[in-house]
Amino acid sequence: MKKILCSALLVSCMVFAMTACGSKKAAQTGSDAKSGNITVGFSQVGAESDWRTANSTSMKETFSEKNGYTLIFDDAQQKQENQIKAIRNFIQQEVDYIVLAPVTETGWDTVLKEAKDAGIPVIIVDRMVKVSDESLYTAWVGSNFELEGKKAAAWLKAYLDKTGRGDEQINIVDIQGTIGASAQIGRTKGLEDACKENKNWNLLAEETGEFTQSKGQEVMESLLKKHKDDIDVVYCENDNEAFGAIDAITAAGKTVGTGKDDILVMSFDSTKTGLTDVKDGKIILDTECNPLHGPRVEEIIKALEAGETPEKQQYVDEEIFAAVEDVDSVKVEDQDYSVTVVTDDVIKGRAY
């Protein structure tokens, strides 16, 4: 009887020990304990625009179960505090990698230090971060937003010269993106620098449209009341703001287009809907901001998995799309960039 009791006790201890070990392993490997997948936690800004939706889709399609990943996706709804909370949750879940599309550039040192201390590489996408220690993140993937702004301004200069308006006073309003976001900072700077260089360009106003259609329309309505018939160019810092601005302009009985008497609407992103408006002449120029970051982020993760060191900054390729044929290319910082006139085939070939 004693032998039976001892044997039963020994078996119970062994089962408990195995269960404890199994629980510890599950805790250590997070959500990929059963699948063996690489776990990626992605904190997205929100879903404020068509561009953002395409960006999220690219990440979800790349980091799918069939590709060997477990993606934990978090929508921050435009709030930095939600992103900080999400990153801390990712750390608790012991993910393998953290991907962050930051709301703004600043305020990340503390939480990124927590991720670094936990041994989790952080990859920044889209907007940049300003931190006291560059080692707090592993790599960044995104666009050169200031270059985008310079391309757009260079095209406007060339277009006005080609159409005989190069010496006219040109009144411009800037519907900015979310203040403090890298895209807003870069695109605004590109325009401001061009206005300083072209003394006949008058920057009437800069107001944030928060990268949304509704806010873009609201801001445009206000600008039309303040400046009446003075506006020649509306420089929208993304497509959704442009859609709202166009609605406000047409509702006010004014016209958008490519003629001298039209308000020229410029935009950024080059989504399929945006390019449709370019083809229809509603948006005269749309400078691309490529949202398909998933494959480039995966390349970085694969390099890290192989023990390699990826490049710190990686820019995506981007184009310029116009409604008119007047300008074939623009030169920025001694480099030529071709301009594509939008056709049905261009729109059909668009992935987002």
Coordinates of C-alpha atoms in Angstrom, one line a residue:
M1 CA 0.0 0.0 0.0
K2 CA 2.8 2.4 0.9
K3 CA 4.5 1.6 -2.5
I4 CA 1.2 2.4 -4.3
L5 CA 0.9 5.7 -2.5
C6 CA 4.5 6.6 -3.1
S7 CA 4.1 5.8 -6.8
A8 CA 1.0 7.9 -7.1
L9 CA 2.6 10.8 -5.4
L10 CA 5.7 10.5 -7.7
V11 CA 3.4 10.5 -10.8
S12 CA 1.5 13.6 -9.5
C13 CA 4.8 15.5 -8.9
M14 CA 6.0 14.6 -12.4
V15 CA 2.7 15.8 -14.0
F16 CA 2.9 19.0 -12.0
A17 CA 6.5 19.6 -13.0
M18 CA 5.7 19.0 -16.7
T19 CA 2.7 21.3 -16.5
A20 CA 4.7 24.0 -14.8
C21 CA 7.4 23.8 -17.4
G22 CA 4.8 23.9 -20.2
S23 CA 3.2 27.0 -18.7
K24 CA 6.6 28.7 -18.4
K25 CA 7.4 28.0 -22.0
A26 CA 4.0 29.3 -23.1
A27 CA 4.6 32.5 -21.2
Q28 CA 8.1 32.9 -22.7
T29 CA 7.0 32.4 -26.3
G30 CA 3.8 34.4 -26.2
S31 CA 1.1 33.8 -28.7
D32 CA 3.3 31.8 -31.0
A33 CA 3.9 28.9 -28.5
K34 CA 1.7 26.5 -30.4
S35 CA 2.2 27.7 -34.0
G36 CA 6.0 28.3 -33.9
N37 CA 5.3 31.6 -35.8
I38 CA 7.2 34.8 -35.4
T39 CA 5.0 37.1 -33.3
V40 CA 4.7 40.8 -34.5
G41 CA 2.9 43.4 -32.5
F42 CA 1.8 46.4 -34.7
S43 CA 0.6 49.6 -33.3
Q44 CA -1.2 51.5 -36.0
V45 CA -2.1 55.2 -35.8
G46 CA -5.8 54.6 -36.8
A47 CA -7.9 54.5 -39.9
E48 CA -8.2 58.2 -40.7
S49 CA -7.5 57.9 -44.4
D50 CA -7.5 55.6 -47.5
W51 CA -3.7 55.6 -47.2
R52 CA -3.8 54.4 -43.7
T53 CA -6.2 51.6 -44.6
A54 CA -3.9 50.5 -47.4
N55 CA -0.9 50.6 -44.9
S56 CA -2.8 48.4 -42.5
T57 CA -3.8 45.9 -45.2
S58 CA -0.2 45.7 -46.4
M59 CA 1.0 44.7 -42.9
K60 CA -1.9 42.2 -42.4
E61 CA -1.3 40.5 -45.7
T62 CA 2.5 40.3 -45.1
F63 CA 2.4 39.1 -41.5
S64 CA -0.2 36.4 -42.0
E65 CA -0.4 33.0 -40.5
K66 CA 0.3 31.3 -43.8
N67 CA 3.5 33.4 -44.1
G68 CA 4.7 32.2 -40.7
Y69 CA 3.7 35.1 -38.5
T70 CA 1.2 35.8 -35.7
L71 CA 0.2 39.5 -36.0
I72 CA -1.2 41.4 -33.0
F73 CA -2.8 44.5 -34.5
D74 CA -3.8 47.5 -32.4
D75 CA -5.6 50.6 -33.7
A76 CA -4.6 53.6 -31.6
Q77 CA -7.5 55.8 -32.8
Q78 CA -5.1 58.8 -33.3
K79 CA -4.0 58.8 -29.7
Q80 CA -0.4 58.5 -28.6
E81 CA -1.4 57.2 -25.1
N82 CA -3.1 54.3 -26.8
Q83 CA 0.0 53.4 -28.7
I84 CA 2.2 53.6 -25.5
K85 CA -0.3 51.3 -23.8
A86 CA -0.3 48.9 -26.8
I87 CA 3.5 48.7 -26.8
R88 CA 3.6 47.9 -23.1
N89 CA 1.0 45.1 -23.8
F90 CA 3.2 43.8 -26.6
I91 CA 6.1 43.7 -24.1
Q92 CA 4.0 41.8 -21.6
Q93 CA 3.0 39.3 -24.3
E94 CA 6.7 38.9 -25.1
V95 CA 6.3 39.4 -28.9
D96 CA 9.3 38.9 -31.1
Y97 CA 9.1 42.2 -32.8
I98 CA 7.2 45.5 -32.3
V99 CA 6.2 47.7 -35.3
L100 CA 5.1 51.2 -34.6
A101 CA 3.5 53.8 -36.9
P102 CA 3.7 56.8 -34.5
V103 CA 1.0 59.4 -34.2
T104 CA 3.7 62.1 -33.6
E105 CA 7.5 62.3 -33.6
T106 CA 8.1 63.0 -29.9
G107 CA 7.3 61.3 -26.5
W108 CA 8.6 57.8 -27.2
D109 CA 11.9 57.6 -25.1
T110 CA 10.5 55.9 -22.0
V111 CA 8.4 53.2 -23.7
L112 CA 10.9 52.4 -26.3
K113 CA 13.5 52.0 -23.6
E114 CA 11.2 49.5 -22.0
A115 CA 11.1 47.5 -25.2
K116 CA 14.9 47.7 -25.6
D117 CA 15.3 46.4 -22.0
A118 CA 13.0 43.5 -22.8
G119 CA 15.2 42.6 -25.8
I120 CA 12.4 43.3 -28.4
P121 CA 13.5 45.0 -31.6
V122 CA 11.3 48.0 -32.6
I123 CA 10.7 48.9 -36.3
I124 CA 9.3 52.3 -37.0
V125 CA 7.1 52.8 -40.1
D126 CA 5.7 55.8 -41.9
R127 CA 6.3 58.8 -39.5
M128 CA 9.6 59.2 -37.8
V129 CA 10.4 59.4 -34.1
K130 CA 12.7 61.8 -32.3
V131 CA 14.5 60.1 -29.4
S132 CA 17.5 60.8 -27.3
D133 CA 19.1 57.5 -28.1
E134 CA 18.9 56.2 -31.7
S135 CA 19.5 52.6 -30.5
L136 CA 15.9 52.6 -29.0
Y137 CA 14.6 51.5 -32.4
T138 CA 16.2 49.1 -34.9
A139 CA 15.1 50.5 -38.2
W140 CA 12.7 52.9 -39.9
V141 CA 10.7 52.4 -43.1
G142 CA 8.9 55.2 -44.8
S143 CA 8.8 58.2 -47.1
N144 CA 11.0 61.3 -47.5
F145 CA 8.2 63.7 -46.7
E146 CA 10.2 66.9 -47.2
L147 CA 11.3 65.6 -50.6
E148 CA 7.6 64.9 -51.4
G149 CA 6.9 68.6 -50.6
K150 CA 9.8 69.8 -52.7
K151 CA 8.7 67.7 -55.7
A152 CA 5.2 69.1 -55.5
A153 CA 6.4 72.7 -55.2
A154 CA 8.9 72.2 -58.1
W155 CA 6.1 70.9 -60.3
L156 CA 3.9 73.9 -59.4
K157 CA 6.7 76.3 -60.3
A158 CA 7.3 74.5 -63.6
Y159 CA 3.6 74.4 -64.4
L160 CA 3.0 78.1 -63.7
D161 CA 6.0 78.9 -65.9
K162 CA 4.8 76.7 -68.7
T163 CA 1.3 78.2 -68.6
G164 CA 2.5 81.8 -68.6
R165 CA 1.7 82.5 -64.9
G166 CA 5.2 82.3 -63.6
D167 CA 5.3 86.0 -62.7
E168 CA 1.8 86.3 -61.3
Q169 CA 1.0 86.6 -57.6
I170 CA -0.1 83.1 -56.6
N171 CA -2.1 82.9 -53.4
I172 CA -1.8 79.5 -51.7
V173 CA -3.5 77.9 -48.6
D174 CA -2.0 74.9 -46.9
I175 CA -4.4 72.3 -45.4
Q176 CA -1.9 70.6 -43.1
G177 CA -1.9 67.1 -41.7
T178 CA -1.8 66.2 -38.0
I179 CA 0.5 68.8 -36.5
G180 CA 3.7 67.2 -35.3
A181 CA 3.5 64.2 -37.6
S182 CA 6.5 63.6 -39.8
A183 CA 4.4 63.9 -43.0
Q184 CA 3.0 67.2 -41.9
I185 CA 6.4 68.6 -40.9
G186 CA 8.1 67.5 -44.2
R187 CA 5.3 68.5 -46.6
T188 CA 4.7 71.9 -44.9
K189 CA 8.5 72.6 -45.0
G190 CA 8.6 71.8 -48.7
L191 CA 5.9 74.4 -49.4
E192 CA 7.2 77.0 -47.0
D193 CA 10.7 76.8 -48.5
A194 CA 9.3 77.2 -52.0
C195 CA 7.3 80.2 -51.0
K196 CA 10.4 81.9 -49.6
E197 CA 12.2 81.2 -52.9
N198 CA 9.3 82.4 -55.1
K199 CA 8.6 85.9 -53.9
N200 CA 5.4 86.1 -55.9
W201 CA 4.0 83.1 -54.0
N202 CA 1.8 84.3 -51.1
L203 CA 1.1 81.7 -48.4
L204 CA -2.3 83.0 -47.1
A205 CA -2.9 80.4 -44.4
E206 CA -1.8 77.1 -42.8
E207 CA -4.5 75.2 -40.9
T208 CA -4.6 71.5 -39.9
G209 CA -7.1 69.2 -41.6
E210 CA -5.8 66.3 -39.4
F211 CA -5.5 64.1 -42.5
T212 CA -9.3 63.6 -42.6
Q213 CA -11.9 64.4 -45.2
S214 CA -14.4 65.9 -42.8
K215 CA -11.8 68.2 -41.2
G216 CA -10.4 69.1 -44.6
Q217 CA -13.8 70.2 -45.7
E218 CA -14.4 72.2 -42.5
V219 CA -11.1 74.0 -42.9
M220 CA -11.7 74.8 -46.6
E221 CA -15.1 76.2 -45.8
S222 CA -13.5 78.5 -43.3
L223 CA -10.7 79.5 -45.6
L224 CA -13.1 80.4 -48.4
K225 CA -15.0 82.7 -46.1
K226 CA -11.8 84.4 -44.9
H227 CA -10.2 84.8 -48.3
K228 CA -13.2 84.8 -50.7
D229 CA -11.8 85.1 -54.3
D230 CA -8.2 85.3 -53.4
I231 CA -7.2 81.5 -53.4
D232 CA -5.4 80.2 -56.4
V233 CA -3.9 77.0 -55.0
V234 CA -5.0 74.6 -52.2
Y235 CA -2.1 72.5 -51.0
C236 CA -3.7 69.5 -49.2
E237 CA -1.3 67.3 -47.3
N238 CA -3.2 64.1 -48.1
D239 CA -5.9 62.8 -50.5
N240 CA -8.7 62.7 -47.9
E241 CA -8.2 66.4 -47.1
A242 CA -8.3 67.1 -50.8
F243 CA -11.6 65.3 -51.1
G244 CA -13.1 67.4 -48.4
A245 CA -11.6 70.6 -49.8
I246 CA -13.1 69.9 -53.3
D247 CA -16.5 69.4 -51.7
A248 CA -16.3 72.7 -49.9
I249 CA -15.1 74.5 -53.0
T250 CA -17.8 73.2 -55.3
A251 CA -20.5 73.8 -52.6
A252 CA -19.3 77.4 -52.5
G253 CA -20.0 77.7 -56.2
K254 CA -16.4 77.8 -57.3
T255 CA -14.6 75.4 -59.6
V256 CA -11.6 73.1 -59.3
G257 CA -9.6 72.1 -62.3
T258 CA -6.6 72.9 -64.4
G259 CA -7.6 76.3 -65.9
K260 CA -6.5 79.8 -65.0
D261 CA -9.9 80.6 -63.5
D262 CA -10.0 77.3 -61.5
I263 CA -8.7 76.7 -58.0
L264 CA -5.7 74.3 -58.4
V265 CA -5.9 71.5 -55.8
M266 CA -2.7 69.6 -55.0
S267 CA -2.5 66.5 -52.9
F268 CA -0.3 63.7 -51.5
D269 CA -0.8 59.9 -51.2
S270 CA -1.9 58.9 -54.7
T271 CA -4.5 56.4 -53.6
K272 CA -6.7 54.9 -56.4
T273 CA -9.5 57.3 -55.5
G274 CA -7.1 60.2 -55.4
L275 CA -5.8 59.3 -58.9
T276 CA -9.3 59.0 -60.2
D277 CA -9.8 62.7 -59.2
V278 CA -6.5 63.5 -60.9
K279 CA -7.7 61.9 -64.1
D280 CA -11.0 63.8 -63.9
G281 CA -9.1 67.1 -63.4
K282 CA -10.3 67.7 -59.9
I283 CA -6.8 67.3 -58.4
I284 CA -4.1 68.7 -60.6
L285 CA -1.1 67.0 -59.0
D286 CA -0.9 64.1 -56.6
T287 CA 2.5 63.2 -55.2
E288 CA 2.8 59.6 -54.1
C289 CA 3.3 58.4 -50.6
N290 CA 3.8 54.7 -50.8
P291 CA 1.9 52.9 -48.0
L292 CA 2.9 49.3 -48.8
H293 CA 5.4 48.9 -46.0
G294 CA 4.7 45.3 -45.1
P295 CA 7.3 43.7 -47.5
R296 CA 10.1 46.1 -46.5
V297 CA 9.4 45.5 -42.8
E298 CA 9.5 41.7 -43.4
E299 CA 12.9 42.1 -45.1
I300 CA 14.2 43.7 -42.0
I301 CA 12.8 41.0 -39.8
K302 CA 14.3 38.3 -42.0
A303 CA 17.7 40.0 -41.8
L304 CA 17.5 40.2 -38.0
E305 CA 16.5 36.5 -37.8
A306 CA 19.6 35.7 -39.9
G307 CA 21.8 37.7 -37.5
E308 CA 22.3 40.5 -39.9
T309 CA 22.2 44.3 -39.3
P310 CA 19.6 46.1 -41.5
E311 CA 20.0 49.7 -42.7
K312 CA 18.8 52.2 -40.2
Q313 CA 16.7 54.2 -42.6
Q314 CA 14.9 52.7 -45.6
Y315 CA 13.0 54.9 -48.0
V316 CA 10.2 53.5 -50.3
D317 CA 10.0 54.4 -54.0
E318 CA 7.5 57.0 -55.0
E319 CA 6.2 58.7 -58.1
I320 CA 4.5 62.0 -59.2
F321 CA 1.1 62.0 -60.9
A322 CA -0.5 64.9 -62.8
A323 CA -3.7 65.7 -64.6
V324 CA -2.0 67.6 -67.4
E325 CA 1.0 67.0 -69.8
D326 CA 2.7 70.4 -69.4
V327 CA 5.5 69.2 -67.2
D328 CA 7.4 66.0 -68.0
S329 CA 9.8 66.0 -65.1
V330 CA 11.0 68.1 -62.2
K331 CA 14.5 68.5 -60.7
V332 CA 15.0 68.5 -57.0
E333 CA 18.4 68.6 -55.4
D334 CA 20.1 67.8 -58.7
Q335 CA 18.0 64.8 -59.3
D336 CA 15.3 64.4 -62.0
Y337 CA 11.9 62.9 -61.2
S338 CA 9.5 61.9 -64.0
V339 CA 5.9 63.0 -63.9
T340 CA 3.2 60.5 -65.0
V341 CA -0.1 61.7 -66.5
V342 CA -2.9 59.6 -65.1
T343 CA -4.8 57.3 -67.4
D344 CA -7.3 54.5 -66.9
D345 CA -4.4 52.0 -67.1
V346 CA -2.6 53.8 -64.3
I347 CA -5.7 53.6 -62.1
K348 CA -6.3 50.0 -62.9
G349 CA -2.7 49.1 -62.0
R350 CA -3.0 50.7 -58.6
A351 CA -2.8 48.4 -55.6
Y352 CA -4.6 50.7 -53.1

